[in-house]
Short mmCIF file of C-alpha atoms and ligand atoms in Angstrom, two decimals:
data_model
loop_
_atom_site.label_atom_id
_atom_site.label_comp_id
_atom_site.label_asym_id
_atom_site.label_seq_id
_atom_site.Cartn_x
_atom_site.Cartn_y
_atom_site.Cartn_z
CA MET A 122 6.44 -30.01 -21.27
CA ARG A 123 8.61 -28.70 -23.91
CA LEU A 124 8.55 -25.36 -25.52
CA PRO A 125 7.19 -25.38 -29.19
CA ASP A 126 9.43 -25.08 -32.03
CA SER A 127 7.86 -21.46 -32.82
CA GLU A 128 8.84 -20.31 -29.12
CA LYS A 129 12.29 -21.46 -29.57
CA LYS A 130 12.80 -19.71 -32.74
CA ARG A 131 11.34 -16.52 -30.94
CA LEU A 132 13.47 -16.85 -28.03
CA MET A 133 16.45 -17.34 -30.13
CA HIS A 134 15.72 -14.41 -32.48
CA GLN A 135 14.91 -11.89 -29.63
CA TYR A 136 17.59 -13.06 -27.18
CA GLY A 137 20.09 -15.53 -28.58
CA PRO A 138 22.74 -16.93 -29.20
CA TRP A 139 23.85 -16.95 -25.29
CA ALA A 140 22.10 -16.98 -21.78
CA LEU A 141 23.13 -16.66 -18.10
CA VAL A 142 20.93 -18.73 -15.68
CA THR A 143 21.94 -18.47 -11.80
CA GLY A 144 20.63 -21.07 -9.64
CA ALA A 145 20.70 -23.53 -12.83
CA THR A 146 21.60 -26.70 -10.84
CA SER A 147 18.22 -27.55 -9.23
CA GLY A 148 14.64 -26.74 -9.51
CA ILE A 149 13.29 -23.89 -11.80
CA GLY A 150 16.77 -22.63 -12.89
CA LEU A 151 17.76 -26.01 -13.95
CA GLU A 152 14.42 -26.73 -15.76
CA LEU A 153 14.96 -23.22 -17.79
CA ALA A 154 18.29 -23.93 -18.61
CA MET A 155 17.49 -27.20 -19.84
CA GLN A 156 14.64 -25.53 -22.10
CA LEU A 157 17.10 -22.69 -23.00
CA ALA A 158 19.55 -25.54 -24.21
CA ASP A 159 16.82 -27.41 -25.83
CA ALA A 160 16.02 -24.23 -27.92
CA GLY A 161 19.66 -24.05 -29.06
CA PHE A 162 21.14 -21.27 -26.30
CA ASN A 163 24.60 -21.65 -25.28
CA LEU A 164 24.95 -21.09 -21.58
CA VAL A 165 26.81 -19.65 -18.38
CA ILE A 166 25.31 -21.46 -15.42
CA ASN A 167 26.10 -20.24 -11.90
CA ALA A 168 25.60 -22.19 -8.35
CA ARG A 169 27.84 -22.62 -5.37
CA GLN A 170 28.69 -26.27 -5.39
CA MET A 171 31.21 -27.00 -8.27
CA ASP A 172 30.64 -30.76 -8.42
CA THR A 173 26.84 -30.48 -9.21
CA LEU A 174 27.76 -27.41 -11.43
CA GLN A 175 30.23 -29.32 -13.61
CA ALA A 176 27.98 -32.31 -14.02
CA THR A 177 24.82 -30.02 -15.06
CA ALA A 178 27.13 -28.21 -17.47
CA ASP A 179 28.76 -31.76 -18.86
CA SER A 180 25.15 -33.29 -19.24
CA LEU A 181 23.61 -30.19 -20.88
CA SER A 182 26.58 -29.69 -23.71
CA LYS A 183 26.61 -33.42 -24.39
CA THR A 184 22.66 -33.67 -24.75
CA TYR A 185 21.96 -30.65 -26.48
CA GLY A 186 25.36 -30.00 -28.38
CA ILE A 187 25.68 -26.41 -26.94
CA ARG A 188 28.44 -24.58 -25.29
CA VAL A 189 28.25 -24.17 -21.11
CA ILE A 190 30.62 -22.38 -18.94
CA PRO A 191 29.67 -23.17 -15.24
CA VAL A 192 30.70 -20.48 -12.60
CA ALA A 193 31.01 -21.82 -9.38
CA ALA A 194 30.28 -18.60 -7.26
CA ASP A 195 28.46 -17.86 -4.24
CA ASN A 196 26.46 -14.42 -5.08
CA ALA A 197 26.10 -13.45 -1.13
CA GLU A 198 29.68 -12.38 -1.95
CA PRO A 199 30.27 -9.17 -4.31
CA GLU A 200 33.25 -11.34 -5.81
CA GLY A 201 30.71 -13.90 -6.75
CA VAL A 202 28.91 -11.51 -8.68
CA GLU A 203 31.88 -10.14 -10.32
CA GLN A 204 33.22 -13.53 -11.29
CA ILE A 205 29.79 -13.73 -13.25
CA ILE A 206 29.95 -10.31 -14.85
CA GLU A 207 33.50 -11.24 -15.99
CA THR A 208 32.51 -14.34 -17.36
CA CYS A 209 29.56 -12.83 -19.40
CA ARG A 210 31.42 -9.66 -20.52
CA PRO A 211 32.79 -11.16 -23.93
CA LEU A 212 29.86 -13.13 -24.97
CA ASP A 213 27.28 -12.04 -27.24
CA LEU A 214 24.57 -12.56 -24.10
CA ASN A 215 21.11 -11.21 -24.10
CA LEU A 216 19.40 -13.42 -22.13
CA VAL A 217 19.57 -13.56 -18.10
CA ILE A 218 17.62 -15.75 -15.75
CA LEU A 219 18.15 -14.81 -12.08
CA ALA A 220 17.12 -18.04 -10.26
CA ALA A 221 19.37 -18.45 -7.58
CA GLY A 222 17.69 -17.70 -4.11
CA TYR A 223 16.41 -19.36 -1.03
CA GLY A 224 14.01 -18.98 1.74
CA THR A 225 13.68 -18.97 5.44
CA SER A 226 10.87 -19.70 7.61
CA GLY A 227 9.69 -19.62 11.45
CA ARG A 228 9.47 -17.12 13.99
CA PHE A 229 11.13 -14.20 13.19
CA THR A 230 12.53 -13.53 16.79
CA GLU A 231 14.12 -16.92 16.90
CA SER A 232 15.63 -16.72 13.59
CA SER A 233 19.53 -16.00 12.78
CA LEU A 234 20.28 -12.54 12.09
CA LEU A 235 23.23 -13.60 10.03
CA THR A 236 21.12 -16.32 7.93
CA GLU A 237 18.42 -13.65 7.38
CA ILE A 238 21.09 -11.14 6.28
CA ASN A 239 22.86 -13.43 3.73
CA LEU A 240 19.24 -14.29 2.35
CA LEU A 241 19.20 -10.47 1.33
CA ARG A 242 22.54 -10.56 -0.07
CA VAL A 243 21.41 -13.62 -2.27
CA ASN A 244 17.68 -12.60 -2.94
CA CYS A 245 17.95 -9.08 -3.53
CA GLU A 246 21.40 -7.62 -3.51
CA ALA A 247 23.09 -9.86 -6.07
CA VAL A 248 19.84 -9.64 -8.08
CA LEU A 249 20.13 -5.86 -8.21
CA SER A 250 23.81 -5.90 -8.86
CA LEU A 251 23.32 -8.11 -12.00
CA THR A 252 20.32 -6.34 -13.33
CA HIS A 253 22.08 -3.23 -12.92
CA TYR A 254 25.04 -4.62 -15.14
CA PHE A 255 23.08 -6.05 -17.56
CA ALA A 256 20.02 -3.66 -17.89
CA GLN A 257 22.58 -0.93 -19.10
CA LYS A 258 24.42 -3.21 -21.65
CA PHE A 259 21.00 -4.40 -22.97
CA ALA A 260 19.61 -0.55 -23.09
CA ARG A 261 22.79 0.25 -24.92
CA GLN A 262 22.71 -2.49 -27.39
CA GLN A 263 18.45 -2.07 -27.46
CA ARG A 264 18.08 -5.70 -27.11
CA GLY A 265 17.52 -8.11 -24.08
CA GLY A 266 15.48 -9.98 -21.57
CA ILE A 267 15.75 -10.35 -17.91
CA ILE A 268 13.77 -13.01 -15.72
CA LEU A 269 13.41 -12.03 -12.32
CA PHE A 270 12.19 -14.32 -9.54
CA SER A 271 9.47 -12.97 -7.26
CA SER A 272 6.99 -15.41 -5.66
CA ILE A 273 2.98 -15.71 -4.73
CA VAL A 274 4.27 -14.43 -1.46
CA ALA A 275 5.81 -11.21 -2.71
CA PHE A 276 2.28 -9.20 -2.64
CA GLN A 277 1.67 -9.07 0.96
CA GLY A 278 3.52 -9.86 4.46
CA VAL A 279 4.13 -13.41 5.26
CA PRO A 280 4.04 -14.48 9.06
CA PHE A 281 6.51 -17.21 9.69
CA SER A 282 8.72 -16.46 6.51
CA ALA A 283 8.65 -12.64 6.71
CA ASN A 284 12.08 -11.75 5.46
CA TYR A 285 11.70 -14.19 2.42
CA ALA A 286 8.28 -12.56 1.39
CA ALA A 287 9.82 -9.13 1.90
CA SER A 288 12.87 -10.33 -0.38
CA LYS A 289 10.29 -11.12 -2.97
CA ALA A 290 8.37 -7.91 -2.34
CA TYR A 291 11.68 -6.21 -3.29
CA ILE A 292 12.13 -8.32 -6.46
CA GLN A 293 8.39 -7.57 -7.58
CA SER A 294 8.51 -4.05 -7.06
CA LEU A 295 11.81 -3.63 -8.97
CA ALA A 296 10.79 -5.73 -11.81
CA GLU A 297 7.36 -4.05 -12.29
CA ALA A 298 9.02 -0.66 -12.40
CA LEU A 299 11.90 -1.76 -14.59
CA ALA A 300 9.60 -3.47 -17.03
CA VAL A 301 8.17 -0.09 -17.80
CA GLU A 302 11.31 2.01 -17.63
CA LEU A 303 13.17 -0.24 -19.94
CA GLN A 304 10.64 -0.94 -22.56
CA PRO A 305 11.07 1.86 -24.61
CA SER A 306 15.01 0.87 -24.96
CA GLY A 307 13.66 -2.47 -26.17
CA VAL A 308 14.75 -4.66 -23.06
CA ASP A 309 12.27 -6.87 -21.85
CA ILE A 310 11.82 -7.45 -17.91
CA LEU A 311 9.50 -10.19 -16.50
CA ALA A 312 8.91 -10.99 -13.01
CA ALA A 313 7.90 -14.75 -12.38
CA ALA A 314 5.86 -15.61 -9.54
CA PRO A 315 5.28 -19.08 -8.80
CA GLY A 316 3.31 -20.72 -6.03
CA PRO A 317 4.46 -23.76 -4.57
CA VAL A 318 7.26 -25.71 -6.65
CA ALA A 319 8.59 -28.78 -5.67
CA SER A 320 12.71 -28.24 -5.70
CA GLY A 321 15.38 -28.24 -3.40
CA PHE A 322 13.64 -24.96 -2.15
CA ALA A 323 11.40 -26.41 0.81
CA GLN A 324 14.02 -28.48 2.16
CA ARG A 325 16.27 -25.63 2.64
CA ALA A 326 13.77 -23.18 3.80
CA ASN A 327 12.53 -25.67 6.11
CA MET A 328 9.09 -25.64 4.73
CA ASN A 329 6.67 -28.86 4.13
CA MET A 330 4.46 -27.32 1.35
CA GLY A 331 1.95 -29.78 0.66
CA GLN A 332 0.28 -29.35 -2.68
CA THR A 333 3.30 -28.32 -5.46
CA LEU A 334 3.66 -27.81 -9.03
CA THR A 335 6.83 -29.15 -10.76
CA PRO A 336 9.54 -27.40 -12.07
CA GLN A 337 8.55 -28.69 -15.59
CA GLN A 338 4.91 -27.27 -15.18
CA VAL A 339 6.17 -23.70 -14.60
CA GLY A 340 9.31 -23.64 -16.81
CA VAL A 341 7.48 -23.08 -20.25
CA PRO A 342 4.67 -20.87 -18.67
CA ILE A 343 7.48 -18.35 -17.56
CA LEU A 344 9.75 -18.41 -20.97
CA LYS A 345 6.47 -18.06 -23.07
CA ALA A 346 5.72 -14.88 -20.93
CA LEU A 347 9.08 -13.12 -21.62
CA GLY A 348 8.62 -10.19 -24.15
CA ARG A 349 4.83 -10.53 -23.74
CA THR A 350 3.89 -9.26 -20.40
CA SER A 351 6.05 -8.17 -17.05
CA LEU A 352 4.04 -10.58 -14.53
CA VAL A 353 3.72 -14.37 -15.08
CA ARG A 354 2.03 -16.58 -12.41
CA PRO A 355 3.10 -19.85 -14.33
CA GLY A 356 0.85 -23.05 -13.59
CA LEU A 357 -2.82 -23.43 -12.64
CA LEU A 358 -2.31 -24.12 -8.86
CA THR A 359 -0.51 -20.64 -8.81
CA LYS A 360 -2.92 -18.75 -10.49
CA ILE A 361 -5.77 -20.25 -8.16
CA LEU A 362 -4.06 -19.54 -5.20
CA SER A 363 -3.28 -15.90 -6.22
CA TYR A 364 -6.63 -15.01 -7.67
CA ALA A 365 -8.40 -16.51 -4.66
CA LEU A 366 -6.16 -14.03 -2.51
CA MET A 367 -6.55 -10.98 -4.85
CA THR A 368 -9.99 -9.83 -3.83
CA ALA A 369 -9.12 -10.15 -0.05
CA PRO A 370 -7.97 -6.90 1.86
CA ARG A 371 -4.60 -6.95 2.13
CA ALA A 372 -4.86 -7.14 5.86
CA LEU A 373 -6.73 -10.08 5.65
CA LYS A 374 -4.24 -11.26 3.16
CA VAL A 375 -1.53 -11.45 5.59
CA ARG A 376 -3.46 -13.35 7.98
CA ILE A 377 -4.49 -16.01 5.34
CA MET A 378 -0.91 -16.21 4.41
CA GLY A 379 0.23 -16.57 8.11
CA LYS A 380 -2.12 -19.37 8.16
CA ILE A 381 -0.89 -21.34 5.27
CA MET A 382 2.52 -20.80 6.30
CA GLY A 383 2.13 -21.66 9.56
CA GLY A 384 0.77 -24.82 8.16
CA PHE A 385 4.00 -25.34 6.16
CA THR A 386 6.37 -24.67 9.13
CA GLY A 387 4.20 -26.07 12.07
CA ASN A 388 3.80 -22.29 13.55
CA LYS A 389 0.60 -21.41 15.10
N1 NAP B 268 10.23 -23.49 -4.84
C1 NAP B 268 9.23 -22.71 -4.68
O1 NAP B 268 8.36 -23.09 -4.23
C2 NAP B 268 9.17 -21.31 -5.39
C3 NAP B 268 8.11 -20.39 -5.31
C4 NAP B 268 8.22 -19.14 -5.74
C5 NAP B 268 9.30 -18.40 -6.08
N2 NAP B 268 10.63 -19.18 -5.91
C6 NAP B 268 11.71 -18.74 -6.30
O2 NAP B 268 12.39 -19.40 -7.40
C7 NAP B 268 13.57 -19.45 -7.35
C8 NAP B 268 14.43 -20.74 -7.82
O3 NAP B 268 14.13 -21.73 -6.66
P1 NAP B 268 14.20 -22.97 -6.91
O4 NAP B 268 12.72 -23.72 -6.35
O5 NAP B 268 14.49 -23.69 -7.98
O6 NAP B 268 15.25 -23.58 -5.59
P2 NAP B 268 16.19 -24.83 -5.59
O7 NAP B 268 15.77 -25.88 -6.27
O8 NAP B 268 16.66 -24.72 -4.29
O9 NAP B 268 17.53 -23.97 -6.59
C9 NAP B 268 18.13 -23.09 -6.01
C10 NAP B 268 19.36 -22.68 -6.87
O10 NAP B 268 20.17 -21.48 -6.53
C11 NAP B 268 21.38 -21.88 -6.18
N3 NAP B 268 21.97 -21.36 -5.50
C12 NAP B 268 21.31 -21.15 -3.68
N4 NAP B 268 21.99 -20.18 -3.17
C13 NAP B 268 23.11 -19.57 -4.05
C14 NAP B 268 24.04 -18.61 -3.64
N5 NAP B 268 24.23 -18.19 -2.63
N6 NAP B 268 24.82 -18.52 -4.69
C15 NAP B 268 24.62 -19.05 -5.92
N7 NAP B 268 23.71 -20.17 -6.26
C16 NAP B 268 22.86 -20.19 -5.22
C17 NAP B 268 21.45 -23.39 -5.78
O11 NAP B 268 22.37 -24.24 -6.12
P3 NAP B 268 23.89 -24.02 -4.90
O12 NAP B 268 23.03 -25.02 -3.93
O13 NAP B 268 25.08 -25.26 -5.30
O14 NAP B 268 24.40 -22.93 -4.74
C18 NAP B 268 20.63 -24.09 -6.64
O15 NAP B 268 21.11 -24.34 -8.30
C19 NAP B 268 14.27 -18.76 -6.19
O16 NAP B 268 14.80 -17.42 -6.28
C20 NAP B 268 12.99 -18.88 -5.24
O17 NAP B 268 12.88 -17.98 -4.21
C21 NAP B 268 10.78 -20.77 -5.42
#
């Protein structure tokens, strides 16, 4: 799926000429980086593994004729976040896509506390720090857009992926509040809440997700939603799953999601 020319022009007009994409070497972040490159954006891209990051940067700049600056940094570390901010500071950068994140699964009592705390640092603390810096900058200049990654798991507790779902509930809540708070300053905040997407995510989270969308199916709907709404549930499968759950009482939703996640992770 490709962005229509009218959408490429709209994005460049509202948010160009530079964008930051974290988690840009795989899955949804990579797809969004490619779509923005195709629209003519210069990019700052971030992930931890330098070799993959450099290969992604080379491929994007060669294919689309844009400038790409790779920042190899672990967002779990405050120094990593600082490195991203310092790279972006001198650039005319008005669009931020915070896709770096990961999941964990299984029984909470059998999980590693260090891994779960690290997840909060990457999924929440780094996102908070980057959003704080860029929201202030964008509000001052009365222009900018920020896309945060929520999830279908963000709208109720999810047994067998409790901490990951809680991290996404935090992002969902942050995004929907900031969308209202920053609207008068001309800053667009979007929560993207996909259902299962085939990417590097499932392997790292140790989930076997069954039916999935591709990153290509969710990338364009996410970019089209920016500046038009504050929440997007990209793709038909995501919409069907989300709306099927919507009418159930919250306690029932938790149990249904527990059954689904139990199936993804071999837990009962
Ligand atoms: N896939 C799904 O089913 C799904 C559904 C709903 C929401 N989401 C959310 O969507 C976002 C993107 O997920 P995805 O499916 O595209 O995942 P993915 O394919 O696993 O990609 C994750 C990206 O983040 C980078 N990354 C991971 N940990 C990092 C860290 N500590 N510091 C910097 N970069 C890091 C990875 O590169 P390195 O490994 O080199 O660091 C990679 O580029 C995540 O926030 C995820 O929670 C995913």
